[in-house]
Coordinates of N, CA and C in Angstrom, one line a residue:
M20 N -1.9 -12.0 -16.3 CA -2.5 -11.7 -15.0 C -1.6 -10.6 -14.4
N21 N -2.3 -9.7 -13.5 CA -1.7 -8.7 -12.9 C -0.7 -9.3 -11.9
R22 N 0.4 -8.6 -11.7 CA 1.6 -8.9 -10.8 C 1.0 -9.2 -9.3
I23 N -0.1 -8.5 -9.0 CA -0.3 -8.6 -7.5 C -1.1 -10.0 -7.5
N24 N -2.2 -10.3 -8.2 CA -2.8 -11.5 -8.4 C -1.8 -12.7 -8.4
Q25 N -0.7 -12.5 -9.4 CA 0.4 -13.6 -9.4 C 1.1 -13.8 -7.8
K26 N 1.4 -12.6 -7.4 CA 2.1 -12.7 -6.1 C 1.3 -13.4 -5.0
L27 N -0.1 -13.2 -5.0 CA -1.0 -13.7 -4.0 C -1.1 -15.2 -4.1
Q28 N -0.7 -15.7 -5.4 CA -0.8 -17.0 -5.5 C 0.5 -17.8 -4.8
D29 N 1.5 -17.2 -4.5 CA 2.6 -17.7 -4.0 C 2.2 -18.3 -2.4
T30 N 2.8 -19.4 -2.1 CA 2.4 -20.0 -0.9 C 3.0 -19.3 0.3
K31 N 4.1 -18.6 0.2 CA 4.7 -17.9 1.5 C 3.9 -16.6 1.6
K32 N 4.0 -16.2 3.1 CA 3.4 -15.0 3.4 C 4.1 -13.8 2.8
I33 N 3.2 -12.7 2.5 CA 3.7 -11.6 1.8 C 4.1 -10.4 2.6
L34 N 5.3 -9.9 2.3 CA 5.7 -8.6 3.2 C 5.8 -7.6 2.1
S35 N 5.0 -6.6 2.5 CA 5.0 -5.3 1.7 C 5.4 -4.2 2.5
I36 N 6.0 -3.5 1.8 CA 6.7 -2.2 2.4 C 6.2 -0.9 1.7
Y37 N 5.9 0.0 2.6 CA 5.3 1.3 2.3 C 6.4 2.4 2.4
F38 N 6.5 3.3 1.5 CA 7.4 4.4 1.9 C 6.9 5.6 1.1
S39 N 7.1 6.7 1.7 CA 6.8 8.1 0.8 C 7.7 8.6 -0.2
A40 N 7.3 8.6 -1.5 CA 8.1 9.0 -2.6 C 8.7 10.4 -2.3
G41 N 9.9 10.5 -2.7 CA 10.8 11.8 -2.7 C 11.2 12.0 -1.1
Y42 N 11.2 10.9 -0.4 CA 11.8 10.9 1.1 C 12.9 9.8 1.2
P43 N 14.1 10.1 1.9 CA 14.4 11.3 2.4 C 14.7 12.4 1.6
N44 N 15.2 12.1 0.3 CA 15.5 13.1 -0.6 C 14.6 12.9 -1.9
L45 N 14.5 13.7 -2.7 CA 13.6 13.9 -4.0 C 13.9 12.8 -4.8
N46 N 15.2 12.6 -5.0 CA 15.5 11.5 -6.1 C 16.1 10.1 -5.5
D47 N 15.6 10.0 -4.2 CA 15.8 8.6 -3.7 C 14.7 7.5 -4.1
T48 N 13.8 7.9 -4.8 CA 12.7 7.0 -4.9 C 12.9 5.7 -5.6
V49 N 13.7 5.8 -6.8 CA 13.9 4.6 -7.4 C 14.8 3.6 -6.8
Q50 N 15.9 4.3 -6.2 CA 17.0 3.4 -5.5 C 16.4 2.8 -4.3
I51 N 15.4 3.5 -3.6 CA 14.7 2.7 -2.5 C 13.9 1.5 -3.0
I52 N 13.2 1.7 -4.0 CA 12.4 0.7 -4.7 C 13.3 -0.3 -5.1
Q53 N 14.4 -0.1 -5.9 CA 15.3 -1.3 -6.2 C 15.9 -2.1 -5.1
D54 N 16.3 -1.3 -4.0 CA 17.0 -1.8 -2.8 C 16.0 -2.7 -2.0
I55 N 14.6 -2.3 -2.0 CA 13.6 -3.0 -1.2 C 13.4 -4.5 -1.8
E56 N 13.3 -4.4 -3.2 CA 13.1 -5.6 -4.1 C 14.2 -6.5 -3.7
K57 N 15.6 -5.9 -3.9 CA 16.7 -6.8 -3.6 C 16.9 -7.3 -2.4
S58 N 16.1 -6.8 -1.4 CA 16.1 -7.2 0.0 C 15.2 -8.5 0.3
G59 N 14.4 -8.9 -0.9 CA 13.5 -9.9 -0.9 C 12.0 -9.5 -0.4
V60 N 11.6 -8.3 -0.5 CA 10.2 -8.0 -0.3 C 9.3 -8.5 -1.4
D61 N 8.2 -8.6 -1.0 CA 7.2 -9.2 -2.2 C 6.3 -8.2 -2.9
M62 N 6.1 -6.9 -2.2 CA 5.5 -5.8 -2.8 C 5.8 -4.7 -2.4
I63 N 5.6 -3.5 -3.0 CA 5.9 -2.2 -2.5 C 4.9 -1.2 -2.8
E64 N 4.6 -0.5 -1.6 CA 3.4 0.6 -1.7 C 4.1 2.0 -1.8
I65 N 4.0 2.7 -2.8 CA 4.7 4.0 -3.1 C 3.8 5.0 -2.5
G66 N 4.1 5.7 -1.6 CA 3.3 6.7 -1.1 C 3.4 8.1 -1.9
L67 N 2.3 8.4 -2.5 CA 2.2 9.9 -3.2 C 1.8 10.9 -2.1
P68 N 2.8 11.8 -1.8 CA 2.6 12.6 -0.7 C 1.4 13.6 -0.9
F69 N 0.6 14.0 0.2 CA -0.4 14.9 0.0 C -0.5 15.7 1.3
S70 N -0.8 16.9 1.1 CA -0.8 17.9 2.4 C -1.8 17.7 3.3
D71 N -2.9 17.0 3.1 CA -3.9 16.8 4.1 C -4.1 15.2 4.3
P72 N -3.3 14.3 4.7 CA -3.6 13.1 4.8 C -4.5 12.8 6.0
L73 N -5.3 11.7 5.7 CA -6.4 11.4 6.7 C -6.0 10.2 7.8
A74 N -5.2 9.2 7.0 CA -5.2 8.0 7.8 C -3.5 7.9 8.4
D75 N -2.8 8.9 7.9 CA -1.3 8.7 8.3 C -1.0 9.2 9.8
G76 N -0.2 8.7 10.4 CA 0.4 9.1 11.8 C 1.4 10.0 11.5
P77 N 2.0 10.5 12.7 CA 3.1 11.4 12.6 C 4.3 11.1 11.8
T78 N 4.7 9.9 11.9 CA 5.9 9.6 11.0 C 5.7 9.7 9.7
I79 N 4.6 9.2 9.0 CA 4.3 9.2 7.7 C 4.0 10.6 7.3
Q80 N 3.3 11.4 8.2 CA 2.9 12.8 7.8 C 4.2 13.6 7.6
A81 N 5.2 13.4 8.5 CA 6.4 14.1 8.4 C 7.1 13.8 7.2
S82 N 7.3 12.6 6.9 CA 8.0 12.2 5.5 C 7.2 12.7 4.3
S83 N 6.0 12.7 4.4 CA 5.1 13.3 3.2 C 5.4 14.9 3.1
T84 N 5.4 15.4 4.3 CA 5.7 17.0 4.3 C 7.1 17.3 3.8
Q85 N 8.1 16.6 4.2 CA 9.4 16.8 3.6 C 9.4 16.4 2.2
A86 N 8.7 15.4 1.7 CA 8.8 15.0 0.3 C 8.3 16.0 -0.6
L87 N 7.1 16.7 0.0 CA 6.4 18.0 -0.7 C 7.6 19.1 -0.7
H88 N 8.2 19.4 0.3 CA 9.3 20.4 0.5 C 10.3 20.2 -0.6
N89 N 10.6 18.8 -0.7 CA 11.7 18.4 -1.5 C 11.3 18.6 -3.1
G90 N 9.9 18.8 -3.3 CA 9.5 19.1 -4.6 C 8.8 17.9 -5.4
M91 N 8.4 16.9 -4.5 CA 7.6 15.8 -5.0 C 6.1 16.2 -5.6
T92 N 5.9 15.9 -6.7 CA 4.4 16.1 -7.2 C 4.2 14.9 -7.9
T93 N 2.8 14.8 -8.3 CA 2.4 13.6 -9.0 C 3.1 13.4 -10.4
Q94 N 3.4 14.4 -11.1 CA 4.0 14.3 -12.4 C 5.7 13.9 -12.1
V95 N 6.2 14.5 -11.1 CA 7.6 14.2 -10.7 C 7.8 12.7 -10.4
L96 N 6.8 12.1 -9.6 CA 6.8 10.7 -9.5 C 6.7 9.9 -10.7
F97 N 5.8 10.2 -11.6 CA 5.6 9.6 -12.8 C 7.1 9.6 -13.5
D98 N 7.5 10.9 -13.7 CA 8.7 11.0 -14.5 C 9.8 9.9 -13.9
Q99 N 10.0 9.9 -12.4 CA 11.0 9.2 -11.9 C 10.8 7.7 -12.0
L100 N 9.4 7.3 -12.2 CA 9.2 5.8 -12.5 C 8.9 5.4 -13.8
K101 N 9.2 6.3 -14.8 CA 9.1 5.8 -16.2 C 9.8 4.7 -16.7
D102 N 11.0 4.3 -16.1 CA 11.8 3.2 -16.4 C 11.8 2.0 -15.4
I103 N 11.0 2.2 -14.4 CA 11.1 1.4 -13.3 C 11.1 -0.2 -13.6
R104 N 10.1 -0.5 -14.7 CA 10.0 -2.0 -15.0 C 11.3 -2.4 -15.7
K105 N 12.2 -1.6 -16.0 CA 13.6 -2.2 -16.5 C 14.4 -2.9 -15.5
T106 N 14.1 -2.6 -14.3 CA 14.9 -3.2 -13.2 C 14.2 -3.7 -12.0
V107 N 12.8 -3.6 -12.0 CA 12.1 -4.1 -10.8 C 10.8 -5.0 -11.4
S108 N 10.7 -6.0 -10.8 CA 9.7 -6.9 -11.3 C 8.5 -7.2 -10.3
I109 N 8.7 -6.9 -9.0 CA 7.4 -7.2 -8.0 C 6.5 -6.2 -8.1
P110 N 5.2 -6.5 -7.6 CA 4.1 -5.5 -7.7 C 4.3 -4.2 -7.1
L111 N 4.0 -3.2 -7.8 CA 4.2 -1.9 -7.3 C 2.6 -1.2 -7.2
V112 N 2.4 -0.8 -6.1 CA 1.2 -0.1 -5.7 C 1.4 1.4 -5.5
I113 N 0.5 2.3 -5.9 CA 0.6 3.7 -5.4 C -0.5 4.0 -4.4
M114 N 0.0 4.3 -3.3 CA -1.0 4.7 -2.2 C -1.0 6.3 -2.0
G115 N -2.2 6.8 -2.2 CA -2.4 8.3 -2.1 C -3.9 8.7 -2.0
Y116 N -4.1 10.0 -1.8 CA -5.3 10.4 -1.6 C -6.0 10.8 -2.9
F117 N -7.2 10.9 -3.0 CA -8.0 11.1 -4.2 C -7.8 12.5 -4.9
N118 N -7.5 13.6 -4.0 CA -7.5 14.9 -4.6 C -6.4 15.0 -5.5
P119 N -5.1 14.7 -5.4 CA -4.2 14.7 -6.5 C -4.4 13.9 -7.8
M120 N -5.1 12.7 -7.5 CA -5.4 12.1 -8.7 C -6.5 12.8 -9.7
L121 N -7.5 13.3 -8.8 CA -8.6 14.1 -9.6 C -8.1 15.3 -10.1
Q122 N -7.1 15.9 -9.6 CA -6.5 17.2 -10.3 C -5.7 16.7 -11.5
Y123 N -5.0 15.5 -11.4 CA -4.3 15.2 -12.6 C -5.2 14.7 -13.7
G124 N -6.4 14.2 -13.3 CA -7.5 13.5 -14.2 C -7.4 12.2 -14.2
I125 N -8.7 11.5 -13.7 CA -8.5 10.1 -13.3 C -8.1 9.3 -14.5
E126 N -8.6 9.4 -15.6 CA -8.2 8.7 -16.8 C -6.7 8.7 -17.2
N127 N -6.3 10.0 -17.1 CA -4.9 10.3 -17.5 C -4.0 9.6 -16.3
F128 N -4.4 9.7 -15.0 CA -3.7 9.1 -13.9 C -3.4 7.6 -14.1
C129 N -4.7 7.0 -14.6 CA -4.7 5.7 -14.8 C -3.9 5.1 -15.9
Q130 N -4.1 5.8 -17.1 CA -3.2 5.6 -18.1 C -1.7 5.7 -17.9
K131 N -1.5 6.6 -17.2 CA 0.1 6.9 -16.8 C 0.5 5.7 -16.0
C132 N -0.2 5.3 -15.1 CA 0.0 4.1 -14.1 C 0.4 2.8 -15.0
A133 N -0.6 2.7 -15.9 CA -0.5 1.4 -16.7 C 0.8 1.5 -17.6
E134 N 0.9 2.8 -18.1 CA 2.2 2.9 -18.9 C 3.6 2.6 -18.2
I135 N 3.5 3.0 -16.9 CA 4.6 2.7 -16.2 C 5.0 1.3 -15.6
G136 N 3.8 0.8 -15.4 CA 3.7 -0.6 -14.9 C 3.3 -0.7 -13.5
I137 N 2.5 0.3 -13.0 CA 1.8 0.1 -11.7 C 0.8 -0.8 -11.7
D138 N 0.6 -1.7 -10.6 CA -0.3 -2.7 -10.6 C -1.5 -2.4 -9.9
G139 N -1.4 -1.4 -8.9 CA -2.7 -1.2 -8.3 C -2.6 0.4 -7.5
L140 N -3.8 0.6 -6.9 CA -3.9 1.8 -6.2 C -4.5 1.6 -4.8
I141 N -4.2 2.1 -3.8 CA -4.9 2.3 -2.6 C -5.2 3.8 -2.3
I142 N -6.4 4.0 -2.4 CA -7.0 5.3 -2.1 C -7.9 5.5 -0.9
P143 N -7.4 5.8 0.3 CA -8.2 5.6 1.4 C -9.5 6.5 1.5
D144 N -9.5 7.4 0.7 CA -10.6 8.5 0.9 C -11.5 8.3 -0.3
L145 N -11.5 7.3 -1.1 CA -12.3 7.2 -2.1 C -13.2 6.0 -1.9
P146 N -14.4 6.5 -1.6 CA -15.6 5.3 -1.0 C -15.7 4.3 -2.1
V147 N -15.9 3.1 -1.5 CA -16.2 2.0 -2.5 C -17.5 2.2 -3.2
D148 N -18.4 2.9 -2.8 CA -19.7 3.0 -3.7 C -19.4 3.9 -4.8
V149 N -18.6 4.9 -4.6 CA -18.4 6.0 -5.5 C -17.5 5.4 -6.7
Y150 N -16.5 4.4 -6.2 CA -15.6 3.9 -7.0 C -16.4 2.9 -8.1
A151 N -17.3 2.1 -7.4 CA -18.1 1.2 -8.2 C -18.9 1.8 -9.2
D152 N -19.5 3.0 -8.6 CA -20.4 3.5 -9.7 C -19.7 4.4 -10.8
E153 N -18.6 5.0 -10.5 CA -18.0 6.2 -11.4 C -16.6 5.7 -11.8
Y154 N -15.8 4.9 -11.4 CA -14.5 4.7 -11.7 C -14.0 3.3 -12.1
K155 N -14.8 2.4 -11.7 CA -14.2 0.9 -11.8 C -14.1 0.5 -13.2
L156 N -14.8 0.8 -14.1 CA -14.6 0.6 -15.5 C -13.2 1.3 -16.0
T157 N -13.0 2.5 -15.7 CA -11.8 3.2 -16.1 C -10.4 2.4 -15.4
F158 N -10.4 1.8 -14.2 CA -9.4 1.2 -13.5 C -9.3 -0.1 -14.2
E159 N -10.4 -0.7 -14.5 CA -10.3 -2.2 -15.2 C -9.8 -1.8 -16.7
K160 N -10.1 -0.7 -17.2 CA -9.5 -0.5 -18.7 C -8.1 -0.5 -18.7
Y161 N -7.4 -0.1 -17.6 CA -6.1 0.0 -17.6 C -5.4 -0.9 -16.7
G162 N -6.1 -1.9 -16.4 CA -5.7 -3.3 -15.6 C -5.0 -2.9 -14.2
L163 N -5.7 -1.9 -13.6 CA -5.4 -1.5 -12.3 C -6.2 -2.0 -11.3
K164 N -5.7 -2.8 -10.2 CA -6.4 -3.2 -9.0 C -6.6 -2.0 -7.9
N165 N -7.8 -1.8 -7.7 CA -8.1 -0.9 -6.5 C -8.4 -1.6 -5.2
I166 N -7.5 -1.2 -4.2 CA -7.5 -2.0 -3.0 C -8.1 -1.0 -1.9
F167 N -9.1 -1.6 -1.4 CA -9.9 -1.2 -0.3 C -9.5 -1.4 1.2
L168 N -9.7 -0.6 2.2 CA -9.4 -0.8 3.7 C -10.6 -1.1 4.2
I169 N -10.6 -2.1 5.2 CA -11.6 -2.4 6.3 C -10.9 -2.2 7.6
T170 N -11.6 -1.9 8.6 CA -11.3 -1.8 10.0 C -12.2 -2.6 10.9
P171 N -11.8 -2.8 12.2 CA -12.7 -3.4 13.0 C -14.1 -3.0 13.1
Q172 N -14.4 -1.8 12.8 CA -15.7 -0.9 12.8 C -16.4 -1.3 11.5
T173 N -15.8 -1.8 10.5 CA -16.5 -2.0 9.2 C -17.5 -3.1 9.3
S174 N -18.8 -2.9 8.9 CA -19.8 -3.8 9.0 C -19.7 -5.0 8.1
D175 N -20.1 -6.2 8.5 CA -20.1 -7.4 7.6 C -20.6 -7.1 6.2
E176 N -21.6 -6.4 6.2 CA -22.5 -6.1 4.9 C -21.4 -5.3 4.1
R177 N -20.9 -4.3 4.7 CA -19.8 -3.5 3.8 C -18.7 -4.3 3.5
I178 N -18.1 -5.0 4.3 CA -17.0 -5.9 3.9 C -17.4 -6.8 2.9
N179 N -18.5 -7.3 2.8 CA -18.9 -8.2 1.7 C -18.9 -7.4 0.4
F180 N -19.5 -6.2 0.6 CA -19.7 -5.4 -0.8 C -18.2 -5.1 -1.3
I181 N -17.3 -4.7 -0.4 CA -15.9 -4.4 -0.7 C -15.4 -5.8 -1.3
N182 N -15.6 -6.9 -0.8 CA -15.1 -8.1 -1.3 C -15.6 -8.4 -2.9
S183 N -16.9 -8.1 -2.9 CA -17.6 -8.3 -4.3 C -16.9 -7.4 -5.3
V184 N -16.5 -6.1 -5.1 CA -16.0 -5.1 -5.9 C -14.6 -5.4 -6.2
S185 N -13.7 -6.0 -5.2 CA -12.5 -6.0 -5.3 C -12.0 -7.4 -6.2
D186 N -10.6 -7.3 -6.6 CA -10.2 -8.3 -7.4 C -8.6 -8.4 -7.2
A187 N -8.2 -8.4 -5.7 CA -6.8 -8.5 -5.5 C -6.6 -8.9 -4.1
F188 N -6.5 -7.8 -3.2 CA -6.4 -8.2 -1.8 C -7.3 -7.1 -1.1
I189 N -7.6 -7.4 0.2 CA -8.3 -6.4 1.2 C -7.2 -5.9 2.0
Y190 N -7.2 -4.6 2.2 CA -6.1 -4.0 3.2 C -6.9 -3.9 4.5
M191 N -6.4 -4.7 5.4 CA -7.2 -4.9 6.7 C -6.4 -4.0 7.7
V192 N -7.1 -2.9 8.0 CA -6.3 -2.1 9.1 C -6.5 -2.6 10.4
S193 N -5.5 -2.9 11.2 CA -5.5 -3.7 12.3 C -6.4 -3.1 13.5
S194 N -6.4 -1.7 13.5 CA -7.2 -0.9 14.6 C -7.9 0.4 14.1
A195 N -8.7 0.9 14.8 CA -9.3 2.3 14.4 C -8.3 3.3 14.9
S196 N -7.2 3.6 14.1 CA -6.3 4.4 14.7 C -5.4 4.9 13.2
V197 N -4.5 5.8 13.4 CA -3.8 6.3 12.4 C -2.6 5.3 12.3
T198 N -1.8 5.3 11.2 CA -0.4 4.6 11.1 C 0.4 5.1 12.2
G199 N 1.3 3.8 12.5 CA 2.3 4.1 13.6 C 1.9 4.4 14.9
S200 N 0.8 4.3 15.2 CA 0.3 4.6 16.6 C 0.2 3.5 17.7
Q201 N 0.4 2.2 17.2 CA 0.5 1.2 18.2 C 1.6 0.2 18.0
S202 N 1.8 -0.6 19.0 CA 2.9 -1.5 18.9 C 2.4 -2.9 19.6
G203 N 2.3 -4.0 18.6 CA 1.8 -5.2 18.9 C 0.4 -5.5 18.9
F204 N -0.1 -6.5 19.1 CA -1.7 -6.7 19.1 C -2.0 -7.4 20.1
G205 N -3.3 -7.0 20.6 CA -3.8 -7.8 21.9 C -5.2 -8.6 21.3
S206 N -6.0 -9.0 22.5 CA -6.8 -10.0 22.1 C -8.0 -9.4 21.3
V207 N -8.2 -8.0 21.4 CA -9.2 -7.5 20.5 C -8.8 -7.4 19.1
Q208 N -7.6 -7.0 18.6 CA -7.2 -7.4 17.4 C -7.3 -8.7 16.9
E209 N -6.8 -9.7 17.7 CA -6.8 -11.0 17.3 C -8.3 -11.6 17.0
D210 N -9.0 -11.1 17.8 CA -10.5 -11.5 17.7 C -11.1 -10.9 16.3
Y211 N -10.6 -9.7 16.0 CA -11.0 -9.1 14.6 C -10.4 -9.9 13.5
F212 N -9.1 -10.1 13.7 CA -8.5 -11.0 12.6 C -9.1 -12.3 12.5
K213 N -9.5 -13.0 13.5 CA -10.1 -14.5 13.3 C -11.6 -14.2 12.8
R214 N -12.3 -13.0 13.0 CA -13.5 -12.8 12.6 C -13.6 -12.8 11.1
I215 N -12.8 -11.9 10.6 CA -12.4 -11.6 9.2 C -12.0 -13.0 8.5
A216 N -11.1 -13.8 9.1 CA -10.8 -15.1 8.4 C -12.0 -15.9 8.4
K217 N -12.9 -16.0 9.3 CA -14.0 -16.8 9.1 C -14.9 -16.5 8.1
M218 N -15.1 -15.3 7.5 CA -15.9 -14.8 6.5 C -15.5 -15.5 5.2
N219 N -14.4 -16.2 5.0 CA -14.0 -16.9 3.8 C -14.3 -16.0 2.7
L220 N -13.6 -14.8 2.7 CA -13.7 -13.7 1.6 C -12.9 -14.2 0.4
K221 N -13.4 -14.1 -0.8 CA -12.6 -14.5 -2.2 C -11.3 -13.7 -2.2
N222 N -11.3 -12.6 -1.7 CA -10.0 -11.9 -1.8 C -9.1 -12.1 -0.5
P223 N -7.9 -12.3 -0.5 CA -7.1 -12.5 0.5 C -6.9 -11.2 1.4
Q224 N -6.5 -11.3 2.7 CA -6.4 -10.0 3.4 C -4.9 -9.8 3.6
V225 N -4.4 -8.6 3.6 CA -3.2 -8.2 4.1 C -3.3 -7.1 5.1
I226 N -2.4 -7.4 6.2 CA -3.0 -6.5 7.4 C -1.8 -5.3 7.5
G227 N -2.3 -4.0 7.8 CA -1.6 -2.9 7.9 C -1.8 -2.3 9.3
F228 N -0.9 -1.3 9.6 CA -0.9 -0.5 10.7 C -0.5 -1.4 12.1
G229 N 0.6 -1.0 12.7 CA 1.0 -1.6 13.7 C 2.1 -2.7 13.4
I230 N 2.5 -3.0 12.3 CA 3.4 -3.9 12.0 C 4.7 -3.3 12.0
N231 N 5.7 -3.6 13.0 CA 6.9 -2.9 12.9 C 8.2 -3.7 13.2
N232 N 7.9 -5.1 13.4 CA 9.0 -6.0 13.6 C 8.8 -7.4 13.2
K233 N 9.8 -8.3 13.4 CA 9.5 -9.7 13.2 C 8.4 -10.3 13.9
E234 N 8.1 -9.8 15.0 CA 7.2 -10.5 16.0 C 5.8 -10.1 15.5
T235 N 5.5 -8.8 15.3 CA 4.1 -8.4 14.8 C 3.8 -8.8 13.4
F236 N 5.0 -9.0 12.7 CA 4.7 -9.4 11.3 C 4.4 -11.0 11.3
N237 N 4.9 -11.7 12.2 CA 4.6 -13.2 12.3 C 3.1 -13.3 13.1
Q238 N 2.8 -12.3 14.0 CA 1.5 -12.4 14.6 C 0.4 -12.0 13.6
A239 N 0.6 -11.1 12.7 CA -0.5 -10.6 11.8 C -0.6 -11.7 10.8
T240 N 0.5 -12.3 10.1 CA 0.5 -13.3 9.1 C 0.0 -14.7 9.7
Q241 N -0.4 -14.9 10.8 CA -1.0 -16.1 11.3 C -2.5 -16.1 10.7
F242 N -3.1 -14.9 10.7 CA -4.4 -14.7 10.2 C -4.6 -14.1 9.0
A243 N -3.6 -13.8 8.3 CA -3.9 -13.1 6.9 C -2.7 -13.6 5.9
K244 N -2.9 -13.2 4.7 CA -2.0 -13.5 3.7 C -0.5 -12.9 3.8
G245 N -0.8 -11.7 4.1 CA 0.6 -10.9 4.5 C 0.4 -9.7 5.4
A246 N 1.6 -9.0 5.4 CA 1.4 -7.6 6.3 C 2.3 -6.6 5.6
I247 N 1.9 -5.3 6.1 CA 2.5 -4.2 5.5 C 3.1 -3.4 6.5
I248 N 4.4 -3.0 6.2 CA 5.1 -2.2 7.2 C 5.2 -0.8 6.5
G249 N 5.0 0.2 7.2 CA 5.1 1.6 6.8 C 5.8 2.6 7.7
S250 N 5.1 3.0 8.8 CA 6.0 4.0 9.6 C 7.2 3.5 10.1
A251 N 7.3 2.1 10.5 CA 8.5 1.6 11.1 C 9.7 1.7 10.0
F252 N 9.3 1.4 8.7 CA 10.3 1.5 7.7 C 10.8 3.0 7.6
I253 N 9.8 3.8 7.4 CA 10.2 5.3 7.4 C 11.0 5.8 8.4
Q254 N 10.7 5.4 9.7 CA 11.5 5.7 10.7 C 13.0 5.2 10.7
H255 N 13.0 3.9 10.0 CA 14.4 3.4 9.8 C 15.2 4.3 8.6
L256 N 14.5 4.8 7.8 CA 15.2 5.7 6.7 C 15.5 6.9 7.3
T257 N 14.7 7.5 8.1 CA 15.0 8.8 8.9 C 16.4 8.7 9.7
E258 N 16.4 7.5 10.4 CA 17.7 7.2 11.3 C 18.8 6.8 10.6
N259 N 18.7 5.9 9.5 CA 19.7 5.5 8.8 C 20.1 5.9 7.4
G260 N 19.3 6.7 6.9 CA 19.4 7.0 5.6 C 19.0 5.7 4.7
T261 N 19.4 5.7 3.3 CA 19.1 4.7 2.5 C 20.1 3.5 2.4
G262 N 21.0 3.5 3.3 CA 22.1 2.5 3.2 C 21.8 1.2 3.8
K263 N 21.0 1.1 4.6 CA 20.9 -0.2 5.4 C 19.5 -0.9 5.3
I264 N 18.8 -0.8 4.2 CA 17.5 -1.4 3.8 C 17.5 -3.0 4.0
E265 N 18.6 -3.4 3.3 CA 18.6 -5.0 3.3 C 18.7 -5.5 4.9
E266 N 19.6 -4.8 5.7 CA 19.6 -5.0 6.9 C 18.5 -5.0 7.7
Y267 N 17.4 -4.1 7.4 CA 16.4 -3.9 8.3 C 15.2 -5.0 7.7
I268 N 15.2 -5.2 6.4 CA 14.3 -6.2 5.8 C 14.8 -7.7 6.5
N269 N 16.0 -8.0 6.5 CA 16.4 -9.3 7.0 C 16.1 -9.5 8.5
A270 N 15.8 -8.5 9.3 CA 15.5 -8.6 10.7 C 14.0 -9.0 10.9
I271 N 13.2 -8.7 9.8 CA 11.7 -9.0 9.8 C 11.5 -10.4 9.3
R272 N 12.2 -10.8 8.2 CA 11.9 -12.0 7.5 C 12.8 -13.1 8.3

C-alpha cells in the first residue's frame, strides 16, 4: 500500500509540512526532511521551485526564487533525494508545476520518483481532465498518487469528478487566494469546510492555505483529516535557519 494511504488510515489528525527544496541553502533539503520527520510530522511536501508559480504567495515565491538562484533544478533534487528512504519513512510528496515535469519527460519524472520513494505529486496547473485522459495510467504504473486541489469556488460536479479520479486525499484550499495571504478562518471558510464534509467523499480532505499555528491547525482539522503548513514554516526557516525545526513543530502539535 502507498505510504500516503497507510498514513490516512491513522486515527490521529495529519500534519503535513511544505518547504521549498534548496532553501535556505541548496544542500539543506535532506537535513530539513529528516528533521521534520524527527519532529513528529506525518507527511512532507517538497516544493520543486519554478520561476512562474501560480498559487504561491510572496513567502513561498521568495524561497523558490532563492532556491533557483542557489542552483536547484529537477535533476539536482532527484540527486539529493536518491538515498532519502534510507533515513526517512513518512510519506513524501513533490509539489510543483507541470512545466519542469514536462521538460524532464513525464514518464522519466514518474520513474525517477518511484525509484527514490516519492509517494505522490501535487501539480496545481495540471487540470484533472487532462490528467485523467493522458497521464493517469503513467502515474499508476509507477505507484504515484496525484493529489488535486479544490477551492470554495469549485463546483460540486467537479469535486465529484476529482473524487472519482483520486485515490489518496483531496487538497482543500481554504480560500480563493494565494498561499500565506490570510490568518485564521471566518464563518465563510467554516461553511465551506462543512459543505465539503457533508459530501461524504471517498477521499479524505487535507486543508491548506492559512494554516500557521496551533489554533488554525486545530480549527482546520475539526472538519478535515489534516492540515498543511507551508508559508509559516518557510518564514520560520527564513528567520531561524534550520536549527529550530522541532521547536516550531512542537508549538503546533
